[in-house]
Amino acid sequence: MASTPNSTNDEKPNKIETNPIINNNTTNPIFISADSLHSILSYQTLIQHFHSSLPKISSTIQTPIRQNYTVSPSSSLLLMPSWSSSPSLPYMGVKLVTHFPQNSTLNLPGIHASYVLFSSTTGQTLASMDGTVLTLYRTACVSGLASKILARNDSKVLVMIGAGALAPHLIKAHLAARPSLQKVVIWNRNMEKARILVENLRGCVEYNGVCFESSEKLEETIEMGDIVSCATNAEVPLVRGERLKTGAHLDLVGSFNHNMRECDDESIKRGRVFVDNEVALIEAGELVGAFEREVIKKEDIAGNLVELLNGEIMGRSESKEITVFKSVGSALVDLLTAQLVYEIHMNQHKE
């Protein structure tokens, strides 16, 4: 099927009405659990919220570089603060993340997170919420928004590389962003995890029209993908650029340091590369390595997500172009996600 180049104006998101609800009384902050987050958030709603809010308020939000403290030789504490100077977003917040990789021996997750939301008008603590689930949704929906802008309008096959905690969220976000998708193929080093994820997704009634499969053949699977999404801890590239089909969109989520690489240099060289924010240029192993090896220069990066949404840069220019989106996350989208969760929760619990 022939496709047409996409633009950021192809589909205007429905405006989500969110009225700031600041409790001026000295009542206790509310707690929003993981289960409540799941019931409040939807991928479509959060993608639309990012689409409508990022262009308007990103310039009013301060997001210092995340702070990383070594607690022990094998564990760390990360702080990710962000605050707004806009009257339409009267919030500040901080995500606290602990990284204890040795927890695997205790059958516990290695990463835990909490998010605390404050009023930027009074400094009052408004809410605390599960930061792990918040991060899963915001990460997936940033990728979903990017595929809405950059992937081909006729994308049919999504390839998911990785079957960890983030994978089902990424799959659902891409399906929300690209309703044309008809098949999802999942590859994972541990194929049993891929098969379990497939069965879980087949059980979701909202995806009855989508075919879910697992595959043991990584390179052949990559060749199928109109959208290829990666969420792994790979240090040896899994995606080889020569395997990407013409017009594919490559979504890279997993790497967050110089030693991690989900794709090879050929993928970066063949694609037109976009990032979620400028931190990716100094943190993402795929990009830092490509700069060092002079595969591309920093000036070759097409731009970031806010620039795409503002129309400052062009998205996909034609149907045969390969696009690459690399995200590393930011406190800015944490704050926007926490805002949406808090305001929906407060509206649902009005007296």
mmCIF file of C-alpha atoms in Angstrom:
data_model
loop_
_atom_site.group_PDB
_atom_site.id
_atom_site.type_symbol
_atom_site.label_atom_id
_atom_site.label_comp_id
_atom_site.label_asym_id
_atom_site.label_seq_id
_atom_site.Cartn_x
_atom_site.Cartn_y
_atom_site.Cartn_z
ATOM 1 C CA MET A 1 0.000 0.000 0.000
ATOM 2 C CA ALA A 2 1.342 3.422 -0.873
ATOM 3 C CA SER A 3 1.953 5.773 2.006
ATOM 4 C CA THR A 4 2.192 9.506 2.353
ATOM 5 C CA PRO A 5 4.690 11.499 4.371
ATOM 6 C CA ASN A 6 3.515 12.423 7.830
ATOM 7 C CA SER A 7 3.446 15.796 9.497
ATOM 8 C CA THR A 8 2.764 16.891 13.036
ATOM 9 C CA ASN A 9 -0.493 18.419 11.824
ATOM 10 C CA ASP A 10 -1.908 15.197 10.363
ATOM 11 C CA GLU A 11 -3.911 14.521 13.488
ATOM 12 C CA LYS A 12 -4.739 17.235 15.978
ATOM 13 C CA PRO A 13 -5.125 15.795 19.469
ATOM 14 C CA ASN A 14 -8.354 16.353 21.313
ATOM 15 C CA LYS A 15 -7.708 18.977 23.940
ATOM 16 C CA ILE A 16 -7.814 17.537 27.427
ATOM 17 C CA GLU A 17 -9.392 19.936 29.866
ATOM 18 C CA THR A 18 -7.402 19.830 33.097
ATOM 19 C CA ASN A 19 -8.144 22.526 35.661
ATOM 20 C CA PRO A 20 -5.516 23.076 38.329
ATOM 21 C CA ILE A 21 -6.934 21.788 41.595
ATOM 22 C CA ILE A 22 -4.810 23.072 44.416
ATOM 23 C CA ASN A 23 -5.948 22.348 47.940
ATOM 24 C CA ASN A 24 -5.358 25.552 49.879
ATOM 25 C CA ASN A 25 -6.376 23.970 53.171
ATOM 26 C CA THR A 26 -3.837 22.358 55.470
ATOM 27 C CA THR A 27 -5.131 18.851 54.873
ATOM 28 C CA ASN A 28 -2.979 15.789 54.501
ATOM 29 C CA PRO A 29 -1.492 14.993 51.092
ATOM 30 C CA ILE A 30 -3.177 12.239 49.153
ATOM 31 C CA PHE A 31 -1.523 8.956 48.184
ATOM 32 C CA ILE A 32 -2.182 7.506 44.728
ATOM 33 C CA SER A 33 -1.315 3.817 44.545
ATOM 34 C CA ALA A 34 -0.100 1.767 41.602
ATOM 35 C CA ASP A 35 -3.588 0.283 41.162
ATOM 36 C CA SER A 36 -5.123 3.765 41.129
ATOM 37 C CA LEU A 37 -2.608 4.928 38.519
ATOM 38 C CA HIS A 38 -3.611 2.050 36.260
ATOM 39 C CA SER A 39 -7.274 2.984 36.590
ATOM 40 C CA ILE A 40 -6.644 6.708 36.025
ATOM 41 C CA LEU A 41 -4.247 6.624 33.086
ATOM 42 C CA SER A 42 -4.816 5.491 29.527
ATOM 43 C CA TYR A 43 -2.216 5.544 26.782
ATOM 44 C CA GLN A 44 -4.413 7.571 24.443
ATOM 45 C CA THR A 45 -5.119 10.196 27.102
ATOM 46 C CA LEU A 46 -1.495 10.591 28.166
ATOM 47 C CA ILE A 47 -0.232 10.775 24.569
ATOM 48 C CA GLN A 48 -2.802 13.494 23.870
ATOM 49 C CA HIS A 49 -1.806 15.311 27.058
ATOM 50 C CA PHE A 50 1.859 15.343 26.012
ATOM 51 C CA HIS A 51 0.902 16.397 22.473
ATOM 52 C CA SER A 52 -1.135 19.393 23.634
ATOM 53 C CA SER A 53 0.938 20.422 26.688
ATOM 54 C CA LEU A 54 4.584 20.063 25.659
ATOM 55 C CA PRO A 55 4.541 22.818 23.004
ATOM 56 C CA LYS A 56 2.830 25.278 25.350
ATOM 57 C CA ILE A 57 4.600 24.831 28.660
ATOM 58 C CA SER A 58 7.981 23.156 28.080
ATOM 59 C CA SER A 59 9.731 26.544 28.058
ATOM 60 C CA THR A 60 8.273 27.373 31.495
ATOM 61 C CA ILE A 61 9.508 24.202 33.210
ATOM 62 C CA GLN A 62 12.897 23.902 34.886
ATOM 63 C CA THR A 63 14.445 20.426 34.851
ATOM 64 C CA PRO A 64 17.896 20.261 36.479
ATOM 65 C CA ILE A 65 20.211 17.377 35.638
ATOM 66 C CA ARG A 66 19.230 14.304 37.622
ATOM 67 C CA GLN A 67 21.287 13.697 40.760
ATOM 68 C CA ASN A 68 22.786 10.248 41.302
ATOM 69 C CA TYR A 69 24.133 9.274 44.719
ATOM 70 C CA THR A 70 26.047 6.066 45.423
ATOM 71 C CA VAL A 71 24.520 4.491 48.531
ATOM 72 C CA SER A 72 26.745 1.418 48.501
ATOM 73 C CA PRO A 73 29.109 -0.143 45.941
ATOM 74 C CA SER A 74 26.114 -1.758 44.227
ATOM 75 C CA SER A 75 23.191 0.550 44.990
ATOM 76 C CA SER A 76 22.225 4.146 44.275
ATOM 77 C CA LEU A 77 19.611 6.856 44.868
ATOM 78 C CA LEU A 78 18.489 9.155 42.035
ATOM 79 C CA LEU A 79 16.619 12.459 42.405
ATOM 80 C CA MET A 80 14.759 13.965 39.432
ATOM 81 C CA PRO A 81 13.230 17.387 40.258
ATOM 82 C CA SER A 82 11.165 19.653 38.030
ATOM 83 C CA TRP A 83 9.086 22.807 38.563
ATOM 84 C CA SER A 84 6.878 25.111 36.541
ATOM 85 C CA SER A 85 6.660 28.908 36.450
ATOM 86 C CA SER A 86 3.434 28.863 34.434
ATOM 87 C CA PRO A 87 0.141 29.756 36.160
ATOM 88 C CA SER A 88 -1.528 27.050 34.056
ATOM 89 C CA LEU A 89 0.769 24.423 35.602
ATOM 90 C CA PRO A 90 1.169 25.423 39.274
ATOM 91 C CA TYR A 91 3.207 22.400 40.303
ATOM 92 C CA MET A 92 6.636 21.215 41.221
ATOM 93 C CA GLY A 93 7.671 17.652 41.816
ATOM 94 C CA VAL A 94 10.490 15.233 42.376
ATOM 95 C CA LYS A 95 10.883 11.575 41.521
ATOM 96 C CA LEU A 96 12.983 9.506 43.887
ATOM 97 C CA VAL A 97 14.429 6.313 42.421
ATOM 98 C CA THR A 98 16.411 3.575 44.163
ATOM 99 C CA HIS A 99 18.565 1.115 42.216
ATOM 100 C CA PHE A 100 19.394 -2.088 44.118
ATOM 101 C CA PRO A 101 20.383 -4.675 41.470
ATOM 102 C CA GLN A 102 21.184 -7.290 44.126
ATOM 103 C CA ASN A 103 17.453 -7.495 44.889
ATOM 104 C CA SER A 104 17.173 -10.219 42.257
ATOM 105 C CA THR A 105 18.546 -12.648 44.857
ATOM 106 C CA LEU A 106 15.619 -11.695 47.094
ATOM 107 C CA ASN A 107 13.075 -12.064 44.263
ATOM 108 C CA LEU A 108 12.426 -8.307 44.417
ATOM 109 C CA PRO A 109 12.565 -5.669 41.669
ATOM 110 C CA GLY A 110 15.886 -3.871 41.393
ATOM 111 C CA ILE A 111 14.295 -0.450 40.868
ATOM 112 C CA HIS A 112 11.703 1.288 43.025
ATOM 113 C CA ALA A 113 10.389 4.829 42.652
ATOM 114 C CA SER A 114 8.069 7.342 44.272
ATOM 115 C CA TYR A 115 6.844 10.693 42.984
ATOM 116 C CA VAL A 116 5.968 13.650 45.230
ATOM 117 C CA LEU A 117 3.900 16.546 43.840
ATOM 118 C CA PHE A 118 3.860 20.017 45.415
ATOM 119 C CA SER A 119 2.068 23.293 44.763
ATOM 120 C CA SER A 120 4.474 25.772 43.168
ATOM 121 C CA THR A 121 2.285 28.564 44.575
ATOM 122 C CA THR A 122 2.338 27.606 48.256
ATOM 123 C CA GLY A 123 4.897 24.808 48.468
ATOM 124 C CA GLN A 124 2.209 22.566 49.927
ATOM 125 C CA THR A 125 2.639 18.826 49.469
ATOM 126 C CA LEU A 126 -0.295 17.728 47.328
ATOM 127 C CA ALA A 127 0.267 14.074 46.605
ATOM 128 C CA SER A 128 2.652 11.177 46.519
ATOM 129 C CA MET A 129 2.238 8.417 43.994
ATOM 130 C CA ASP A 130 3.827 5.227 42.750
ATOM 131 C CA GLY A 131 6.777 6.389 40.670
ATOM 132 C CA THR A 132 7.470 3.033 39.034
ATOM 133 C CA VAL A 133 4.097 2.805 37.295
ATOM 134 C CA LEU A 134 4.195 6.526 36.484
ATOM 135 C CA THR A 135 7.556 6.024 34.757
ATOM 136 C CA LEU A 136 6.314 3.041 32.740
ATOM 137 C CA TYR A 137 3.366 5.031 31.374
ATOM 138 C CA ARG A 138 5.282 8.234 30.642
ATOM 139 C CA THR A 139 8.160 6.406 28.935
ATOM 140 C CA ALA A 140 5.823 4.376 26.745
ATOM 141 C CA CYS A 141 3.667 7.376 25.841
ATOM 142 C CA VAL A 142 6.652 9.504 24.823
ATOM 143 C CA SER A 143 7.551 6.707 22.383
ATOM 144 C CA GLY A 144 3.927 6.472 21.293
ATOM 145 C CA LEU A 145 3.796 10.197 20.595
ATOM 146 C CA ALA A 146 7.011 9.973 18.572
ATOM 147 C CA SER A 147 5.639 7.115 16.461
ATOM 148 C CA LYS A 148 2.432 9.081 15.919
ATOM 149 C CA ILE A 149 4.543 11.832 14.376
ATOM 150 C CA LEU A 150 7.359 9.872 12.717
ATOM 151 C CA ALA A 151 6.088 6.410 11.744
ATOM 152 C CA ARG A 152 4.374 5.864 8.407
ATOM 153 C CA ASN A 153 0.627 6.306 8.328
ATOM 154 C CA ASP A 154 0.224 2.814 6.858
ATOM 155 C CA SER A 155 2.363 1.020 9.486
ATOM 156 C CA LYS A 156 1.042 -2.517 9.930
ATOM 157 C CA VAL A 157 3.664 -4.486 11.894
ATOM 158 C CA LEU A 158 5.164 -3.575 15.253
ATOM 159 C CA VAL A 159 8.262 -5.487 16.341
ATOM 160 C CA MET A 160 8.956 -5.430 20.082
ATOM 161 C CA ILE A 161 12.500 -6.325 21.120
ATOM 162 C CA GLY A 162 12.460 -7.136 24.816
ATOM 163 C CA ALA A 163 9.759 -8.575 27.056
ATOM 164 C CA GLY A 164 10.450 -6.886 30.371
ATOM 165 C CA ALA A 165 8.236 -4.638 32.482
ATOM 166 C CA LEU A 166 8.217 -1.820 29.922
ATOM 167 C CA ALA A 167 7.425 -3.953 26.860
ATOM 168 C CA PRO A 168 3.625 -4.303 27.321
ATOM 169 C CA HIS A 169 3.338 -0.570 27.958
ATOM 170 C CA LEU A 170 5.321 0.266 24.814
ATOM 171 C CA ILE A 171 3.200 -2.102 22.736
ATOM 172 C CA LYS A 172 -0.042 -0.587 24.021
ATOM 173 C CA ALA A 173 1.229 2.977 23.528
ATOM 174 C CA HIS A 174 2.236 2.278 19.917
ATOM 175 C CA LEU A 175 -1.137 0.621 19.274
ATOM 176 C CA ALA A 176 -2.882 3.706 20.695
ATOM 177 C CA ALA A 177 -0.755 6.035 18.576
ATOM 178 C CA ARG A 178 -0.957 3.983 15.374
ATOM 179 C CA PRO A 179 -4.386 2.279 15.028
ATOM 180 C CA SER A 180 -3.279 0.970 11.605
ATOM 181 C CA LEU A 181 -1.079 -1.647 13.346
ATOM 182 C CA GLN A 182 -2.395 -5.158 12.749
ATOM 183 C CA LYS A 183 0.392 -7.416 14.018
ATOM 184 C CA VAL A 184 2.821 -7.360 16.947
ATOM 185 C CA VAL A 185 5.848 -9.681 16.927
ATOM 186 C CA ILE A 186 7.860 -10.017 20.143
ATOM 187 C CA TRP A 187 11.469 -11.194 20.463
ATOM 188 C CA ASN A 188 13.298 -11.717 23.740
ATOM 189 C CA ARG A 189 16.461 -13.563 24.737
ATOM 190 C CA ASN A 190 14.309 -15.631 27.091
ATOM 191 C CA MET A 191 11.639 -16.798 24.660
ATOM 192 C CA GLU A 192 9.401 -18.068 27.439
ATOM 193 C CA LYS A 193 8.954 -14.466 28.636
ATOM 194 C CA ALA A 194 8.058 -13.445 25.073
ATOM 195 C CA ARG A 195 5.461 -16.221 24.829
ATOM 196 C CA ILE A 196 3.933 -15.273 28.187
ATOM 197 C CA LEU A 197 3.638 -11.645 27.085
ATOM 198 C CA VAL A 198 1.972 -12.740 23.844
ATOM 199 C CA GLU A 199 -0.603 -14.785 25.766
ATOM 200 C CA ASN A 200 -1.309 -11.895 28.131
ATOM 201 C CA LEU A 201 -1.875 -9.504 25.224
ATOM 202 C CA ARG A 202 -4.107 -11.992 23.426
ATOM 203 C CA GLY A 203 -6.280 -11.938 26.525
ATOM 204 C CA CYS A 204 -6.922 -8.182 26.234
ATOM 205 C CA VAL A 205 -10.342 -7.773 24.626
ATOM 206 C CA GLU A 206 -9.513 -4.270 23.372
ATOM 207 C CA TYR A 207 -6.909 -5.804 21.031
ATOM 208 C CA ASN A 208 -9.094 -8.497 19.469
ATOM 209 C CA GLY A 209 -8.272 -7.262 15.971
ATOM 210 C CA VAL A 210 -4.504 -7.434 16.500
ATOM 211 C CA CYS A 211 -2.387 -10.548 15.877
ATOM 212 C CA PHE A 212 0.240 -11.197 18.572
ATOM 213 C CA GLU A 213 3.166 -13.540 17.898
ATOM 214 C CA SER A 214 6.586 -14.375 19.326
ATOM 215 C CA SER A 215 9.638 -15.116 17.217
ATOM 216 C CA GLU A 216 13.018 -16.702 17.925
ATOM 217 C CA LYS A 217 14.634 -15.282 14.778
ATOM 218 C CA LEU A 218 15.728 -11.759 15.624
ATOM 219 C CA GLU A 219 17.070 -10.578 12.259
ATOM 220 C CA GLU A 220 14.143 -11.941 10.259
ATOM 221 C CA THR A 221 11.767 -10.359 12.765
ATOM 222 C CA ILE A 222 13.416 -6.937 12.460
ATOM 223 C CA GLU A 223 12.973 -7.087 8.685
ATOM 224 C CA MET A 224 9.192 -7.308 9.199
ATOM 225 C CA GLY A 225 8.842 -4.196 11.320
ATOM 226 C CA ASP A 226 7.234 -0.980 10.140
ATOM 227 C CA ILE A 227 7.905 0.111 13.728
ATOM 228 C CA VAL A 228 10.719 -1.531 15.716
ATOM 229 C CA SER A 229 10.668 -0.735 19.437
ATOM 230 C CA CYS A 230 13.536 -1.752 21.746
ATOM 231 C CA ALA A 231 13.538 -1.875 25.543
ATOM 232 C CA THR A 232 16.561 -3.916 26.637
ATOM 233 C CA ASN A 233 19.789 -3.615 28.622
ATOM 234 C CA ALA A 234 21.841 -4.634 25.586
ATOM 235 C CA GLU A 235 25.523 -3.716 25.448
ATOM 236 C CA VAL A 236 26.003 -5.495 22.113
ATOM 237 C CA PRO A 237 23.705 -4.083 19.391
ATOM 238 C CA LEU A 238 20.606 -6.140 18.644
ATOM 239 C CA VAL A 239 19.313 -4.119 15.686
ATOM 240 C CA ARG A 240 21.485 -4.142 12.597
ATOM 241 C CA GLY A 241 20.739 -1.244 10.292
ATOM 242 C CA GLU A 242 21.018 -3.362 7.171
ATOM 243 C CA ARG A 243 17.990 -5.328 8.401
ATOM 244 C CA LEU A 244 15.680 -2.331 8.780
ATOM 245 C CA LYS A 245 13.075 -2.182 6.043
ATOM 246 C CA THR A 246 12.676 0.900 3.893
ATOM 247 C CA GLY A 247 10.471 3.443 5.659
ATOM 248 C CA ALA A 248 10.804 1.832 9.100
ATOM 249 C CA HIS A 249 10.607 3.757 12.363
ATOM 250 C CA LEU A 250 13.112 2.653 15.041
ATOM 251 C CA ASP A 251 12.223 3.422 18.675
ATOM 252 C CA LEU A 252 15.141 3.078 21.139
ATOM 253 C CA VAL A 253 14.266 3.165 24.823
ATOM 254 C CA GLY A 254 16.612 0.897 26.762
ATOM 255 C CA SER A 255 20.054 2.484 26.856
ATOM 256 C CA PHE A 256 20.928 5.192 29.378
ATOM 257 C CA ASN A 257 24.722 5.072 29.569
ATOM 258 C CA HIS A 258 27.703 4.934 27.222
ATOM 259 C CA ASN A 259 28.152 1.165 27.516
ATOM 260 C CA MET A 260 24.648 0.317 26.344
ATOM 261 C CA ARG A 261 23.701 0.007 22.664
ATOM 262 C CA GLU A 262 20.499 -1.402 21.223
ATOM 263 C CA CYS A 263 21.390 -0.686 17.586
ATOM 264 C CA ASP A 264 24.543 -0.520 15.483
ATOM 265 C CA ASP A 265 26.127 2.428 13.698
ATOM 266 C CA GLU A 266 24.488 1.478 10.400
ATOM 267 C CA SER A 267 21.057 2.039 11.966
ATOM 268 C CA ILE A 268 22.088 5.537 13.028
ATOM 269 C CA LYS A 269 23.729 6.214 9.670
ATOM 270 C CA ARG A 270 20.702 5.067 7.636
ATOM 271 C CA GLY A 271 18.133 6.839 9.750
ATOM 272 C CA ARG A 272 17.115 10.417 10.387
ATOM 273 C CA VAL A 273 17.642 10.682 14.136
ATOM 274 C CA PHE A 274 15.421 12.478 16.668
ATOM 275 C CA VAL A 275 15.704 12.556 20.472
ATOM 276 C CA ASP A 276 13.275 13.173 23.316
ATOM 277 C CA ASN A 277 15.599 15.817 24.787
ATOM 278 C CA GLU A 278 19.196 17.019 24.543
ATOM 279 C CA VAL A 279 20.399 14.795 27.401
ATOM 280 C CA ALA A 280 20.232 11.850 24.978
ATOM 281 C CA LEU A 281 23.201 13.349 23.118
ATOM 282 C CA ILE A 282 25.444 12.877 26.150
ATOM 283 C CA GLU A 283 23.920 9.756 27.755
ATOM 284 C CA ALA A 284 22.755 7.351 25.031
ATOM 285 C CA GLY A 285 25.405 4.813 24.075
ATOM 286 C CA GLU A 286 24.156 4.535 20.487
ATOM 287 C CA LEU A 287 24.613 8.257 19.888
ATOM 288 C CA VAL A 288 27.729 8.926 21.976
ATOM 289 C CA GLY A 289 29.490 6.013 20.277
ATOM 290 C CA ALA A 290 28.396 7.167 16.827
ATOM 291 C CA PHE A 291 29.765 10.648 17.534
ATOM 292 C CA GLU A 292 33.075 9.233 18.766
ATOM 293 C CA ARG A 293 33.432 6.992 15.711
ATOM 294 C CA GLU A 294 32.458 9.927 13.460
ATOM 295 C CA VAL A 295 29.537 8.011 11.988
ATOM 296 C CA ILE A 296 27.496 11.188 12.418
ATOM 297 C CA LYS A 297 28.009 14.558 14.080
ATOM 298 C CA LYS A 298 25.852 16.151 16.748
ATOM 299 C CA GLU A 299 24.700 18.634 14.127
ATOM 300 C CA ASP A 300 23.253 15.703 12.143
ATOM 301 C CA ILE A 301 20.636 15.043 14.835
ATOM 302 C CA ALA A 302 17.369 16.264 13.292
ATOM 303 C CA GLY A 303 15.944 17.675 16.520
ATOM 304 C CA ASN A 304 13.963 16.905 19.670
ATOM 305 C CA LEU A 305 10.348 16.079 20.435
ATOM 306 C CA VAL A 306 9.292 19.600 21.460
ATOM 307 C CA GLU A 307 10.768 21.027 18.249
ATOM 308 C CA LEU A 308 8.771 18.450 16.281
ATOM 309 C CA LEU A 309 5.560 19.379 18.082
ATOM 310 C CA ASN A 310 6.190 23.086 17.606
ATOM 311 C CA GLY A 311 6.719 22.606 13.882
ATOM 312 C CA GLU A 312 10.247 24.011 14.136
ATOM 313 C CA ILE A 313 11.601 20.933 12.334
ATOM 314 C CA MET A 314 10.108 18.553 9.798
ATOM 315 C CA GLY A 315 9.180 15.033 10.838
ATOM 316 C CA ARG A 316 9.093 12.261 8.252
ATOM 317 C CA SER A 317 9.917 13.787 4.880
ATOM 318 C CA GLU A 318 8.894 10.883 2.639
ATOM 319 C CA SER A 319 7.648 7.310 2.829
ATOM 320 C CA LYS A 320 11.003 5.601 2.186
ATOM 321 C CA GLU A 321 12.841 7.470 4.924
ATOM 322 C CA ILE A 322 13.991 5.561 8.014
ATOM 323 C CA THR A 323 13.372 7.484 11.230
ATOM 324 C CA VAL A 324 15.065 6.837 14.577
ATOM 325 C CA PHE A 325 13.813 8.096 17.937
ATOM 326 C CA LYS A 326 16.052 7.795 20.994
ATOM 327 C CA SER A 327 14.638 8.592 24.434
ATOM 328 C CA VAL A 328 16.343 8.729 27.821
ATOM 329 C CA GLY A 329 13.487 10.235 29.840
ATOM 330 C CA SER A 330 13.152 13.524 31.691
ATOM 331 C CA ALA A 331 11.642 15.059 34.802
ATOM 332 C CA LEU A 332 9.553 17.319 32.547
ATOM 333 C CA VAL A 333 7.320 14.484 31.347
ATOM 334 C CA ASP A 334 7.258 13.061 34.884
ATOM 335 C CA LEU A 335 5.733 16.362 36.048
ATOM 336 C CA LEU A 336 3.175 16.425 33.231
ATOM 337 C CA THR A 337 2.165 12.840 33.994
ATOM 338 C CA ALA A 338 1.843 13.555 37.712
ATOM 339 C CA GLN A 339 -0.250 16.652 36.904
ATOM 340 C CA LEU A 340 -2.690 14.631 34.818
ATOM 341 C CA VAL A 341 -2.947 11.863 37.428
ATOM 342 C CA TYR A 342 -3.511 14.325 40.284
ATOM 343 C CA GLU A 343 -6.120 16.419 38.491
ATOM 344 C CA ILE A 344 -8.117 13.421 37.268
ATOM 345 C CA HIS A 345 -7.984 11.898 40.758
ATOM 346 C CA MET A 346 -9.187 15.123 42.388
ATOM 347 C CA ASN A 347 -11.997 15.538 39.861
ATOM 348 C CA GLN A 348 -13.116 11.966 40.527
ATOM 349 C CA HIS A 349 -13.183 12.564 44.289
ATOM 350 C CA LYS A 350 -14.960 15.907 44.429
ATOM 351 C CA GLU A 351 -17.494 16.086 47.173
#
